Amino acid sequence: MKKIRIQFTLAIILAIGLFTSCQSSATKVEEAKEDVAEAKEDLKEAIKDTITEAEQAVFAAEWKTFKAETELTIKGNETRIAELRKQMKASGKKMDATYEKKIDTLQMLNNDLEAKMNMYNGNKTDWAMFKSEFSSDMNKLGKALKDFTIDNK
């Protein structure tokens, strides 16, 4: 009797396992399609992440180069302003208040640009606007320094 019960129980367990493990081909196809869709989505996300990382690396390199070039230009401006002050004092004439004021203004603009560069946090979203405005301001200051000794009278 015990043998029959054990055999019957094993037969039922085997039958349940067999029925639940067997799937129709339609179900298998559907699951395969879902797996393919998930794999495609994972691939898209991986590509997107890779592109984002590459863009960030390019941005970081561009920012580093821009900052180094700008710092060099600011140091050059400081040297030029110091030369202008030295020339004005060495001329033997009493330093004209107008020229002194112009040199002070140029010094202030250069300091402002340096502060603006140091305060920029390297945010990619406003990079194009910052770079454009900053370059424009740097060019204006450079032109003002270059044209400082030219008398337009």
mmCIF file of C-alpha atoms in Angstrom:
data_model
loop_
_atom_site.group_PDB
_atom_site.id
_atom_site.type_symbol
_atom_site.label_atom_id
_atom_site.label_comp_id
_atom_site.label_asym_id
_atom_site.label_seq_id
_atom_site.Cartn_x
_atom_site.Cartn_y
_atom_site.Cartn_z
ATOM 1 C CA MET A 1 0.000 0.000 0.000
ATOM 2 C CA LYS A 2 2.785 2.391 0.886
ATOM 3 C CA LYS A 3 4.495 1.566 -2.384
ATOM 4 C CA ILE A 4 1.379 2.372 -4.370
ATOM 5 C CA ARG A 5 0.892 5.690 -2.589
ATOM 6 C CA ILE A 6 4.528 6.664 -3.149
ATOM 7 C CA GLN A 7 4.346 5.665 -6.816
ATOM 8 C CA PHE A 8 1.046 7.488 -7.257
ATOM 9 C CA THR A 9 2.426 10.639 -5.571
ATOM 10 C CA LEU A 10 5.557 10.537 -7.708
ATOM 11 C CA ALA A 11 3.446 10.052 -10.843
ATOM 12 C CA ILE A 12 1.299 13.088 -9.946
ATOM 13 C CA ILE A 13 4.368 15.248 -9.227
ATOM 14 C CA LEU A 14 5.954 14.117 -12.470
ATOM 15 C CA ALA A 15 2.754 14.807 -14.426
ATOM 16 C CA ILE A 16 2.388 18.297 -12.885
ATOM 17 C CA GLY A 17 6.033 19.078 -13.643
ATOM 18 C CA LEU A 18 5.656 17.819 -17.192
ATOM 19 C CA PHE A 19 2.504 19.859 -17.865
ATOM 20 C CA THR A 20 3.879 23.050 -16.372
ATOM 21 C CA SER A 21 7.228 22.795 -18.147
ATOM 22 C CA CYS A 22 5.683 22.192 -21.535
ATOM 23 C CA GLN A 23 4.763 25.387 -23.272
ATOM 24 C CA SER A 24 3.102 25.920 -26.548
ATOM 25 C CA SER A 25 5.268 27.188 -29.400
ATOM 26 C CA ALA A 26 3.252 30.404 -29.436
ATOM 27 C CA THR A 27 4.162 31.087 -25.814
ATOM 28 C CA LYS A 28 7.826 30.373 -26.525
ATOM 29 C CA VAL A 29 7.791 32.730 -29.505
ATOM 30 C CA GLU A 30 6.130 35.453 -27.434
ATOM 31 C CA GLU A 31 8.704 35.105 -24.660
ATOM 32 C CA ALA A 32 11.521 35.172 -27.210
ATOM 33 C CA LYS A 33 10.105 38.400 -28.692
ATOM 34 C CA GLU A 34 9.962 39.948 -25.224
ATOM 35 C CA ASP A 35 13.562 38.902 -24.589
ATOM 36 C CA VAL A 36 14.657 40.441 -27.895
ATOM 37 C CA ALA A 37 12.794 43.669 -27.103
ATOM 38 C CA GLU A 38 14.459 43.864 -23.685
ATOM 39 C CA ALA A 39 17.872 43.205 -25.245
ATOM 40 C CA LYS A 40 17.312 45.974 -27.812
ATOM 41 C CA GLU A 41 16.310 48.404 -25.058
ATOM 42 C CA ASP A 42 19.391 47.468 -23.027
ATOM 43 C CA LEU A 43 21.552 47.996 -26.103
ATOM 44 C CA LYS A 44 20.016 51.444 -26.720
ATOM 45 C CA GLU A 45 20.677 52.447 -23.110
ATOM 46 C CA ALA A 46 24.261 51.181 -23.285
ATOM 47 C CA ILE A 47 24.880 53.139 -26.499
ATOM 48 C CA LYS A 48 23.320 56.251 -24.972
ATOM 49 C CA ASP A 49 25.506 55.919 -21.866
ATOM 50 C CA THR A 50 28.606 55.459 -24.015
ATOM 51 C CA ILE A 51 27.789 58.525 -26.108
ATOM 52 C CA THR A 52 27.135 60.584 -22.991
ATOM 53 C CA GLU A 53 30.446 59.516 -21.468
ATOM 54 C CA ALA A 54 32.267 60.353 -24.704
ATOM 55 C CA GLU A 55 30.586 63.766 -24.886
ATOM 56 C CA GLN A 56 31.568 64.471 -21.291
ATOM 57 C CA ALA A 57 35.170 63.512 -21.999
ATOM 58 C CA VAL A 58 35.273 65.791 -25.048
ATOM 59 C CA PHE A 59 33.698 68.631 -23.068
ATOM 60 C CA ALA A 60 36.191 68.191 -20.221
ATOM 61 C CA ALA A 61 39.113 68.303 -22.645
ATOM 62 C CA GLU A 62 37.708 71.358 -24.425
ATOM 63 C CA TRP A 63 37.095 73.136 -21.100
ATOM 64 C CA LYS A 64 40.624 72.367 -19.892
ATOM 65 C CA THR A 65 42.156 73.723 -23.105
ATOM 66 C CA PHE A 66 39.950 76.823 -23.106
ATOM 67 C CA LYS A 67 40.766 77.568 -19.474
ATOM 68 C CA ALA A 68 44.520 77.160 -20.007
ATOM 69 C CA GLU A 69 44.475 79.455 -23.058
ATOM 70 C CA THR A 70 42.375 82.021 -21.231
ATOM 71 C CA GLU A 71 44.622 82.020 -18.180
ATOM 72 C CA LEU A 72 47.591 82.630 -20.467
ATOM 73 C CA THR A 73 45.796 85.560 -22.114
ATOM 74 C CA ILE A 74 44.831 87.046 -18.740
ATOM 75 C CA LYS A 75 48.460 86.827 -17.576
ATOM 76 C CA GLY A 76 49.512 88.528 -20.824
ATOM 77 C CA ASN A 77 46.964 91.272 -20.198
ATOM 78 C CA GLU A 78 48.327 91.773 -16.686
ATOM 79 C CA THR A 79 51.834 92.103 -18.111
ATOM 80 C CA ARG A 80 50.655 94.613 -20.728
ATOM 81 C CA ILE A 81 48.829 96.677 -18.069
ATOM 82 C CA ALA A 82 51.964 96.689 -15.897
ATOM 83 C CA GLU A 83 53.987 97.870 -18.918
ATOM 84 C CA LEU A 84 51.497 100.671 -19.570
ATOM 85 C CA ARG A 85 51.772 101.825 -15.956
ATOM 86 C CA LYS A 86 55.560 101.690 -16.171
ATOM 87 C CA GLN A 87 55.604 103.665 -19.448
ATOM 88 C CA MET A 88 53.331 106.342 -18.042
ATOM 89 C CA LYS A 89 55.549 106.797 -14.991
ATOM 90 C CA ALA A 90 58.812 106.612 -16.955
ATOM 91 C CA SER A 91 57.790 109.277 -19.431
ATOM 92 C CA GLY A 92 58.785 111.904 -16.921
ATOM 93 C CA LYS A 93 55.528 113.727 -17.377
ATOM 94 C CA LYS A 94 52.991 113.847 -14.690
ATOM 95 C CA MET A 95 50.672 110.924 -15.229
ATOM 96 C CA ASP A 96 47.522 112.131 -16.858
ATOM 97 C CA ALA A 97 44.475 111.350 -14.707
ATOM 98 C CA THR A 98 42.551 110.213 -17.785
ATOM 99 C CA TYR A 99 45.190 107.660 -18.735
ATOM 100 C CA GLU A 100 45.472 106.473 -15.176
ATOM 101 C CA LYS A 101 41.710 106.006 -15.041
ATOM 102 C CA LYS A 102 41.744 104.077 -18.344
ATOM 103 C CA ILE A 103 44.513 101.799 -17.097
ATOM 104 C CA ASP A 104 42.590 101.194 -13.871
ATOM 105 C CA THR A 105 39.489 100.350 -15.906
ATOM 106 C CA LEU A 106 41.452 97.894 -18.041
ATOM 107 C CA GLN A 107 42.896 96.315 -14.898
ATOM 108 C CA MET A 108 39.400 95.989 -13.428
ATOM 109 C CA LEU A 109 38.058 94.381 -16.627
ATOM 110 C CA ASN A 110 40.923 91.896 -16.653
ATOM 111 C CA ASN A 111 40.310 91.042 -12.998
ATOM 112 C CA ASP A 112 36.595 90.607 -13.699
ATOM 113 C CA LEU A 113 37.334 88.195 -16.535
ATOM 114 C CA GLU A 114 39.675 86.214 -14.331
ATOM 115 C CA ALA A 115 37.025 86.006 -11.612
ATOM 116 C CA LYS A 116 34.377 85.007 -14.153
ATOM 117 C CA MET A 117 36.628 82.204 -15.411
ATOM 118 C CA ASN A 118 37.314 80.957 -11.899
ATOM 119 C CA MET A 119 33.630 81.050 -10.930
ATOM 120 C CA TYR A 120 32.464 79.068 -13.963
ATOM 121 C CA ASN A 121 31.695 75.551 -12.811
ATOM 122 C CA GLY A 122 32.184 73.823 -16.137
ATOM 123 C CA ASN A 123 28.469 73.215 -16.683
ATOM 124 C CA LYS A 124 27.951 71.740 -20.121
ATOM 125 C CA THR A 125 24.441 73.124 -20.589
ATOM 126 C CA ASP A 126 25.498 76.773 -20.756
ATOM 127 C CA TRP A 127 28.970 76.154 -22.167
ATOM 128 C CA ALA A 128 28.340 77.534 -25.663
ATOM 129 C CA MET A 129 26.867 80.772 -24.310
ATOM 130 C CA PHE A 130 29.610 81.189 -21.707
ATOM 131 C CA LYS A 131 32.367 80.528 -24.236
ATOM 132 C CA SER A 132 30.884 82.966 -26.737
ATOM 133 C CA GLU A 133 30.363 85.774 -24.234
ATOM 134 C CA PHE A 134 33.693 85.243 -22.521
ATOM 135 C CA SER A 135 35.620 85.150 -25.800
ATOM 136 C CA SER A 136 33.883 88.326 -26.917
ATOM 137 C CA ASP A 137 34.797 90.075 -23.655
ATOM 138 C CA MET A 138 38.398 88.847 -23.932
ATOM 139 C CA ASN A 139 38.645 90.129 -27.501
ATOM 140 C CA LYS A 140 37.277 93.539 -26.500
ATOM 141 C CA LEU A 141 39.783 93.820 -23.667
ATOM 142 C CA GLY A 142 42.617 92.704 -25.949
ATOM 143 C CA LYS A 143 41.645 95.313 -28.537
ATOM 144 C CA ALA A 144 41.385 98.001 -25.849
ATOM 145 C CA LEU A 145 44.882 97.141 -24.605
ATOM 146 C CA LYS A 146 46.256 97.125 -28.133
ATOM 147 C CA ASP A 147 44.618 100.449 -29.005
ATOM 148 C CA PHE A 148 45.383 102.119 -25.656
ATOM 149 C CA THR A 149 48.332 104.178 -26.840
ATOM 150 C CA ILE A 150 46.715 105.169 -30.132
ATOM 151 C CA ASP A 151 45.517 108.739 -30.004
ATOM 152 C CA ASN A 152 42.281 109.203 -31.973
ATOM 153 C CA LYS A 153 42.432 113.017 -31.892
#
